[in-house]
XYZ file of C-alpha atoms in Angstrom:
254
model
C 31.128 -32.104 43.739
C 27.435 -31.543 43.801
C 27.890 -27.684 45.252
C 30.832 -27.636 41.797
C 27.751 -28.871 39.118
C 25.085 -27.051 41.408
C 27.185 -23.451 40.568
C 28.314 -24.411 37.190
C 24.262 -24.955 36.622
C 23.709 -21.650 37.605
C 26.168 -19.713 36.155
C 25.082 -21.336 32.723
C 21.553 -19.872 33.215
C 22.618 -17.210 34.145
C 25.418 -15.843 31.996
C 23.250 -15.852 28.457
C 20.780 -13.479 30.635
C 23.774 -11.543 31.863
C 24.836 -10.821 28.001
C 21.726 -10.496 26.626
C 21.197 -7.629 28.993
C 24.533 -5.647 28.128
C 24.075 -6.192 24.344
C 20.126 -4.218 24.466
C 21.789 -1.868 27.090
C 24.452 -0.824 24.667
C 21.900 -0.961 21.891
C 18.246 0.485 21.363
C 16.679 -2.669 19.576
C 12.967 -1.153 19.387
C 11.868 1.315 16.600
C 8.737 3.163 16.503
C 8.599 5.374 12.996
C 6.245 7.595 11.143
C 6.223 8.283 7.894
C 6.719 12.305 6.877
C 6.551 11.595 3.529
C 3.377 9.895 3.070
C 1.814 12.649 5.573
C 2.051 14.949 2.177
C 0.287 11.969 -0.329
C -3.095 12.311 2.072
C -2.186 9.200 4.408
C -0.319 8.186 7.537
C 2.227 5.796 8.118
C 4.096 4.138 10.914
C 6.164 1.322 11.082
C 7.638 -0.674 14.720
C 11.230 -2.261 13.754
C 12.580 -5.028 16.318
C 16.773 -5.520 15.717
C 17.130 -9.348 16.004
C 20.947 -9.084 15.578
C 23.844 -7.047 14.420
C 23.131 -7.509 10.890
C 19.545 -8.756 10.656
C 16.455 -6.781 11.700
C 12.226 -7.246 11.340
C 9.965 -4.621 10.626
C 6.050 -4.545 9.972
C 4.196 -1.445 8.589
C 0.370 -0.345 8.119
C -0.728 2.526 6.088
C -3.961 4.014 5.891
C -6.043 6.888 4.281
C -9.193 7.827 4.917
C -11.688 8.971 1.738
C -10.052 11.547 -0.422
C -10.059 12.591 -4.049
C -6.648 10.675 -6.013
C -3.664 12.100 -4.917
C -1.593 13.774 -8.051
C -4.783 12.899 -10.089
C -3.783 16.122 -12.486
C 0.050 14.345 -13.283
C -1.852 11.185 -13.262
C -3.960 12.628 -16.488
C -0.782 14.623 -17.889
C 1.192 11.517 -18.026
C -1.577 8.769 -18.960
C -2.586 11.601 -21.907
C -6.133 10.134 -22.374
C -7.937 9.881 -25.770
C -10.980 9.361 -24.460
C -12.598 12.020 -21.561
C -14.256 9.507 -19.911
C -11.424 8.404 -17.701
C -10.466 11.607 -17.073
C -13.820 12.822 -15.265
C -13.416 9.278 -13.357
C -10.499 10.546 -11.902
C -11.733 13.882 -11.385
C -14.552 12.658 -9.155
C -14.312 9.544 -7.437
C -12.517 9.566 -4.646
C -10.496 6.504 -2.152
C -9.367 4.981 0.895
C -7.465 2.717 1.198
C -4.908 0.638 3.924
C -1.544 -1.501 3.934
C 0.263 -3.784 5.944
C 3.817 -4.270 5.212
C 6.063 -6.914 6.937
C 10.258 -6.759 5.804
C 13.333 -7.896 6.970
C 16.287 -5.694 7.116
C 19.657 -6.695 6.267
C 21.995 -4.073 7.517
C 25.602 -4.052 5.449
C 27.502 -1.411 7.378
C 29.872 -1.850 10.309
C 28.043 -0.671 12.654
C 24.626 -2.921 12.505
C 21.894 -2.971 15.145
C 19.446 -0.492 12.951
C 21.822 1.615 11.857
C 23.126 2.063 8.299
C 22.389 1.005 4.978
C 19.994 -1.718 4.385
C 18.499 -4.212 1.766
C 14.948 -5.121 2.769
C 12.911 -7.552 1.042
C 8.972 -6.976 1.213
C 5.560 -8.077 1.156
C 2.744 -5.410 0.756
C -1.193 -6.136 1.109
C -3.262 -3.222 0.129
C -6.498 -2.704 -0.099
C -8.399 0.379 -2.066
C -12.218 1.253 -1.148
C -13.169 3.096 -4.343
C -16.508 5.201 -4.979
C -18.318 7.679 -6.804
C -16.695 6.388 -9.816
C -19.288 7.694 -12.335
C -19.664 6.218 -15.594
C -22.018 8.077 -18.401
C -23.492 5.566 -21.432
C -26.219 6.594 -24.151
C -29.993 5.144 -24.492
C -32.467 6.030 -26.582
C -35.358 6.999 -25.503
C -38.204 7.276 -28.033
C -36.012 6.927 -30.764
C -33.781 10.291 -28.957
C -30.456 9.832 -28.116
C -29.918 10.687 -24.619
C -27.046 10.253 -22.409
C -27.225 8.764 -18.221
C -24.649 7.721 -15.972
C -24.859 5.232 -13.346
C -22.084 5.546 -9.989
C -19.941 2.751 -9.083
C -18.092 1.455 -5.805
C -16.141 -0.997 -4.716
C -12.581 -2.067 -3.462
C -9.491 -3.443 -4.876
C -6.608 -5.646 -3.228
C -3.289 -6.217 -4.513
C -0.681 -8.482 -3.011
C 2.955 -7.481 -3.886
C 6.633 -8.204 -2.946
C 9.742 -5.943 -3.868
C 13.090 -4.818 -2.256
C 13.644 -1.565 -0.444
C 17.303 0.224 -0.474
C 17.571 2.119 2.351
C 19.510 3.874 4.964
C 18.816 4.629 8.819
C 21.221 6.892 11.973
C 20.992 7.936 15.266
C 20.217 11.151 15.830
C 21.047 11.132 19.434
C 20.321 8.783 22.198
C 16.410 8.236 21.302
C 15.719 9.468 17.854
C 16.220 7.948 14.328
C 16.370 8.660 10.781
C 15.357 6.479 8.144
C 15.692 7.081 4.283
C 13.915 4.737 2.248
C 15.797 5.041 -1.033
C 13.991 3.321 -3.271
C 11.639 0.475 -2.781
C 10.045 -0.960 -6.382
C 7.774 -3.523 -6.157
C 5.159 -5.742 -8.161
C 2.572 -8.369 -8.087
C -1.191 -8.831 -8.895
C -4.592 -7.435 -8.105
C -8.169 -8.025 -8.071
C -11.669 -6.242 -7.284
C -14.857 -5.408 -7.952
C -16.915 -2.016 -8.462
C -20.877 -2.812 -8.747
C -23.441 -0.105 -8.725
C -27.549 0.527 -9.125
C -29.479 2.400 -11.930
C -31.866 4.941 -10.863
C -33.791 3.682 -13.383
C -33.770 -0.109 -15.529
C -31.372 0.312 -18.002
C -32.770 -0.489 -21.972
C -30.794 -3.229 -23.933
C -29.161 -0.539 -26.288
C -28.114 0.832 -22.855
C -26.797 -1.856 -21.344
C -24.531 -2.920 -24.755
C -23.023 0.794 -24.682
C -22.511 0.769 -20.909
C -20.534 -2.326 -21.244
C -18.583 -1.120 -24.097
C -17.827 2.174 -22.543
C -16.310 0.091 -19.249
C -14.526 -2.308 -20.920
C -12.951 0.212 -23.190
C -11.969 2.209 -20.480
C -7.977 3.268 -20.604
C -6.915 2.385 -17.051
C -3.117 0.865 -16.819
C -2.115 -2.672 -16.643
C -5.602 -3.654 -15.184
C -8.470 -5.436 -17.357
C -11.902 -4.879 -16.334
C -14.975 -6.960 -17.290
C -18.363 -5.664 -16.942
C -21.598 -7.501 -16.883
C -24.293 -4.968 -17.142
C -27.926 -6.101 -16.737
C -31.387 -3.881 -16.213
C -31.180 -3.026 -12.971
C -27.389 -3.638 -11.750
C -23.835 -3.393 -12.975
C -20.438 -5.492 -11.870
C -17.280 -4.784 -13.230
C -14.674 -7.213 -12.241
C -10.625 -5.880 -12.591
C -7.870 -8.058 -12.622
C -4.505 -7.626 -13.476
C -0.621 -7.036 -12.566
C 0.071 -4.305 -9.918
C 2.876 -2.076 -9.010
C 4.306 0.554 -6.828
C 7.237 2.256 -5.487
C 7.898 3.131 -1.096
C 10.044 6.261 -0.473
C 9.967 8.734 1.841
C 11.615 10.170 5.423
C 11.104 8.539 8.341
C 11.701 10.102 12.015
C 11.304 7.691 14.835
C 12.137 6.720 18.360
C 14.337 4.029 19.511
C 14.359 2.313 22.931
């Protein structure tokens, strides 16, 4: 009787070790991905995917991109249509980095599961955005002259935001995968801070134009506040935040 519970023991251990085996023999449940797409928008992507079951799947991604002028930053100014020039030769010269994490889980809705097939993924993005060079131009007057100065500002933003990706992922052979994201729209809030240091104090008819010209700045969905004394400037931005994830993704599965 002892020998009977001793075996029965045993084969209990091991038979859950015995299936789990077969099931990630008969299935690749490790992804390792890199983003084509984002290789074109100046920054580089990869992403490690773990299957937890047939239908059910966890994935974290970072993103990063070293210093570079704004990507599309002459459709950025087509669409926006400015009024004012300012913002346009903000965008013209200051340049950003910037990195993201991304943790999602997958929900896979096709038959055949384990990473493969179309997926709903709800998201969480953090993101952060090193900004400089971001040159601002105000008027003082300088024995009763009018003359104009500009002052350079840097700084970073972070934005924390959740959304849902449609997507779809194959095999392409034994090792290799496919993944489309779709579509991927998400939203959620951001804050920062851009500071900067006059050459030279800045007069008090300076500093009330300087101010005026920040805060009147057209720059989407985000409100910046400026506090502008003689020898230093802070602009704080605040505000909703959104973005979009698509692209082609090639990656190997083991």
């Amino acid at each position: 009787m002892k020998k009977l519970l001793l075996l029965t023991g045993l084969l209990l251990l091991i038979t859950p070790g015995v299936f789990a085996q077969k099931a990630s023999e008969q299935h690749q449940m490790n992804f390792v991905k890199v983003n084509l797409t984002s290789l074109f928008l100046k920054n580089y992507g990869i992403q490690y995917e773990r299957v937890l079951s047939k239908r059910v799947s966890a994935a974290i991604g970072f993103r990063f991109m070293p210093y570079t002028t704004i990507p599309f930053k002459d459709k950025i100014i087509d669409m926006a249509n400015f009024e004012d020039q300012e913002p346009i030769n903000i965008l013209n010269h200051a340049q950003m980095a910037n990195y993201a994490i991304t943790p999602e889980i997958r929900f896979y809705l096709g038959k055949k599961g384990y990473g493969r097939g179309f997926y709903i993924a709800p998201y969480y993005r953090y993101a952060t955005y090193d900004v400089n060079n971001v040159d601002i131009t105000f008027e003082v007057e300088e024995d009763g002259v009018p003359s104009e100065k500009s002052i350079k500002l840097a700084g970073n933003i972070a934005s924390h935001t959740g959304g849902i990706m449609f997507g779809a992922q194959w095999a392409l052979g034994k090792f290799v995968s496919l993944d489309w994201w779709i579509l991927g729209p998400a939203y959620g809030v951001s804050s920062g801070l851009l500071d900067g240091i006059p050459s030279e104090p800045i007069p008090a008819d300076g500093q009330a134009d300087l101010k005026q010209e920040i805060e009147n700045l057209d720059i989407p969905m985000v409100k910046q506040t400026a506090t502008v004394t003689a020898n230093s400037v802070k602009v704080d931005i605040t505000g909703p935040w959104a973005g979009i994830r698509s692209g082609i993704i090639i990656g190997i599965k083991f």
